[in-house]
Amino acid sequence: MSEARIRRIFEGVRYSKNAVRCVARLKKRGFRLAAISTGLQFMPDRLKKEFDFDYTLSNRLIVRRGRLTGGVKINLAHGAKDRILRVIFRRFGVKPNEVISVGDSEGDIPLVRKTGYSIAFNSTSEELSRIADYRCRTKDFAELYRKIIEVASA
């Protein structure tokens, strides 16, 4: 399969309700945004391109001459998101208590344990929902945006 074909598939994936507007508003307010995914590169790459995310990291399907080879480069193992936080803290010159993390699955548990404030966004993980500082049970980014602004303003 060609890389272009799979990218087109991911370009058709719709963002959650109000995501485009809320991410743009966060960027306008000066928030630095990072997307850390144990999934494949296509959505994080899209976020980087469409929303000018400041940092993205994901696993990558290997491509040669525009075609997928069947190989995968693992940049981040499941459950290891906390390890990349040190890179983000240094790169952005922030302390852990100055970072708000948003997660939706078991793989985000190490991440939310190492940041100042954590939000479980429409989480599929009971454990993540239990340990996060705030649980957003809707798929609407407007609620997420309001909570981020509230926490950052406190």
Short mmCIF file of C-alpha atoms in Angstrom, two decimals:
data_model
loop_
_atom_site.label_atom_id
_atom_site.label_comp_id
_atom_site.label_asym_id
_atom_site.label_seq_id
_atom_site.Cartn_x
_atom_site.Cartn_y
_atom_site.Cartn_z
CA MET A 1 0.00 0.00 0.00
CA SER A 2 1.20 3.50 -0.69
CA GLU A 3 1.85 5.93 2.12
CA ALA A 4 -0.23 8.53 0.28
CA ARG A 5 -3.26 6.22 0.32
CA ILE A 6 -3.12 5.58 4.06
CA ARG A 7 -2.55 9.30 4.73
CA ARG A 8 -5.72 10.07 2.74
CA ILE A 9 -7.63 7.61 4.93
CA PHE A 10 -6.46 9.38 8.08
CA GLU A 11 -7.19 12.80 6.58
CA GLY A 12 -10.83 11.69 6.43
CA VAL A 13 -10.98 11.03 10.17
CA ARG A 14 -13.11 13.74 11.78
CA TYR A 15 -11.93 15.56 14.86
CA SER A 16 -14.09 15.55 17.99
CA LYS A 17 -16.75 18.23 18.38
CA ASN A 18 -15.23 21.73 18.77
CA ALA A 19 -11.65 20.38 18.59
CA VAL A 20 -10.55 22.62 15.73
CA ARG A 21 -11.87 25.80 17.35
CA CYS A 22 -10.57 24.95 20.83
CA VAL A 23 -7.08 23.93 19.72
CA ALA A 24 -6.80 27.14 17.69
CA ARG A 25 -7.87 29.15 20.75
CA LEU A 26 -5.29 27.40 22.95
CA LYS A 27 -2.54 28.16 20.41
CA LYS A 28 -3.70 31.80 20.20
CA ARG A 29 -3.47 32.06 24.01
CA GLY A 30 0.14 30.87 23.84
CA PHE A 31 -0.24 27.29 25.02
CA ARG A 32 2.42 24.93 23.75
CA LEU A 33 0.88 21.68 22.56
CA ALA A 34 2.37 18.22 22.34
CA ALA A 35 0.86 14.99 21.05
CA ILE A 36 2.46 11.80 22.34
CA SER A 37 1.02 8.63 20.85
CA THR A 38 1.90 4.95 21.07
CA GLY A 39 -0.10 4.63 17.86
CA LEU A 40 1.12 5.35 14.37
CA GLN A 41 2.32 8.64 12.90
CA PHE A 42 -0.68 9.62 10.84
CA MET A 43 -2.80 11.50 13.40
CA PRO A 44 0.13 13.16 15.24
CA ASP A 45 1.59 14.23 11.87
CA ARG A 46 -1.79 15.67 10.95
CA LEU A 47 -1.96 17.61 14.25
CA LYS A 48 1.53 18.99 13.63
CA LYS A 49 0.62 20.08 10.11
CA GLU A 50 -2.91 21.40 10.66
CA PHE A 51 -2.54 22.93 14.13
CA ASP A 52 1.17 23.64 14.38
CA PHE A 53 1.64 21.39 17.42
CA ASP A 54 4.94 22.21 19.08
CA TYR A 55 5.98 18.59 19.59
CA THR A 56 4.76 15.22 18.37
CA LEU A 57 6.05 11.71 18.88
CA SER A 58 4.60 8.42 17.70
CA ASN A 59 5.56 5.07 16.31
CA ARG A 60 6.10 5.04 12.57
CA LEU A 61 5.32 2.69 9.75
CA ILE A 62 8.45 2.35 7.64
CA VAL A 63 8.13 3.71 4.12
CA ARG A 64 10.47 3.16 1.16
CA ARG A 65 9.90 4.88 -2.16
CA GLY A 66 6.40 5.90 -1.07
CA ARG A 67 5.29 2.37 -0.13
CA LEU A 68 4.75 0.80 3.29
CA THR A 69 7.31 -1.95 3.92
CA GLY A 70 5.40 -3.73 6.68
CA GLY A 71 7.97 -2.62 9.24
CA VAL A 72 7.39 -0.40 12.24
CA LYS A 73 9.83 1.86 14.06
CA ILE A 74 8.86 1.85 17.73
CA ASN A 75 9.64 5.27 19.20
CA LEU A 76 7.40 4.87 22.22
CA ALA A 77 6.24 1.64 23.85
CA HIS A 78 2.78 1.31 25.38
CA GLY A 79 2.82 2.62 28.94
CA ALA A 80 6.07 4.59 28.50
CA LYS A 81 4.74 8.09 27.84
CA ASP A 82 6.15 9.32 31.14
CA ARG A 83 9.69 8.80 29.83
CA ILE A 84 9.25 11.31 27.03
CA LEU A 85 8.04 13.93 29.48
CA ARG A 86 11.62 14.72 30.49
CA VAL A 87 12.31 15.70 26.88
CA ILE A 88 9.22 17.90 26.81
CA PHE A 89 10.04 19.54 30.16
CA ARG A 90 13.53 20.44 28.90
CA ARG A 91 12.44 21.50 25.43
CA PHE A 92 9.73 23.85 26.72
CA GLY A 93 11.58 24.90 29.88
CA VAL A 94 8.70 23.90 32.16
CA LYS A 95 8.35 22.05 35.43
CA PRO A 96 6.05 19.03 35.79
CA ASN A 97 3.58 21.05 37.88
CA GLU A 98 3.21 23.50 34.97
CA VAL A 99 2.00 20.83 32.56
CA ILE A 100 -1.61 19.79 31.95
CA SER A 101 -1.94 16.33 30.44
CA VAL A 102 -4.94 14.91 28.61
CA GLY A 103 -5.36 11.18 28.11
CA ASP A 104 -8.00 8.72 27.02
CA SER A 105 -6.64 5.23 27.67
CA GLU A 106 -4.57 2.92 29.90
CA GLY A 107 -1.40 3.97 28.08
CA ASP A 108 -1.82 7.50 29.45
CA ILE A 109 -1.69 6.49 33.12
CA PRO A 110 2.11 6.98 33.49
CA LEU A 111 1.76 10.37 31.77
CA VAL A 112 -0.97 11.71 34.04
CA ARG A 113 0.94 10.63 37.13
CA LYS A 114 3.89 12.88 36.20
CA THR A 115 2.13 16.14 35.32
CA GLY A 116 0.75 18.92 37.47
CA TYR A 117 -2.84 18.46 36.39
CA SER A 118 -4.43 15.63 34.45
CA ILE A 119 -7.63 15.26 32.48
CA ALA A 120 -9.22 11.98 31.39
CA PHE A 121 -10.97 12.88 28.14
CA ASN A 122 -13.78 10.46 27.27
CA SER A 123 -11.56 7.73 28.70
CA THR A 124 -11.85 4.06 27.88
CA SER A 125 -9.92 3.27 31.08
CA GLU A 126 -11.59 3.11 34.49
CA GLU A 127 -8.17 3.41 36.15
CA LEU A 128 -7.28 6.56 34.21
CA SER A 129 -10.67 8.07 35.01
CA ARG A 130 -10.14 7.28 38.69
CA ILE A 131 -6.66 8.83 39.02
CA ALA A 132 -7.08 11.87 36.76
CA ASP A 133 -7.72 15.22 38.43
CA TYR A 134 -10.73 15.79 36.16
CA ARG A 135 -12.93 13.47 34.14
CA CYS A 136 -14.43 14.83 30.94
CA ARG A 137 -17.06 12.29 29.88
CA THR A 138 -18.18 14.01 26.71
CA LYS A 139 -16.53 14.07 23.30
CA ASP A 140 -16.84 17.87 23.17
CA PHE A 141 -13.52 19.73 23.28
CA ALA A 142 -15.32 22.84 24.57
CA GLU A 143 -15.53 21.24 28.02
CA LEU A 144 -11.86 20.28 27.82
CA TYR A 145 -10.93 23.82 26.76
CA ARG A 146 -12.89 25.39 29.63
CA LYS A 147 -11.17 23.14 32.17
CA ILE A 148 -7.68 23.85 30.77
CA ILE A 149 -8.30 27.62 30.91
CA GLU A 150 -9.69 27.33 34.45
CA VAL A 151 -6.67 25.34 35.67
CA ALA A 152 -4.12 27.54 33.90
CA SER A 153 -5.72 30.68 35.31
CA ALA A 154 -5.73 29.45 38.92
#
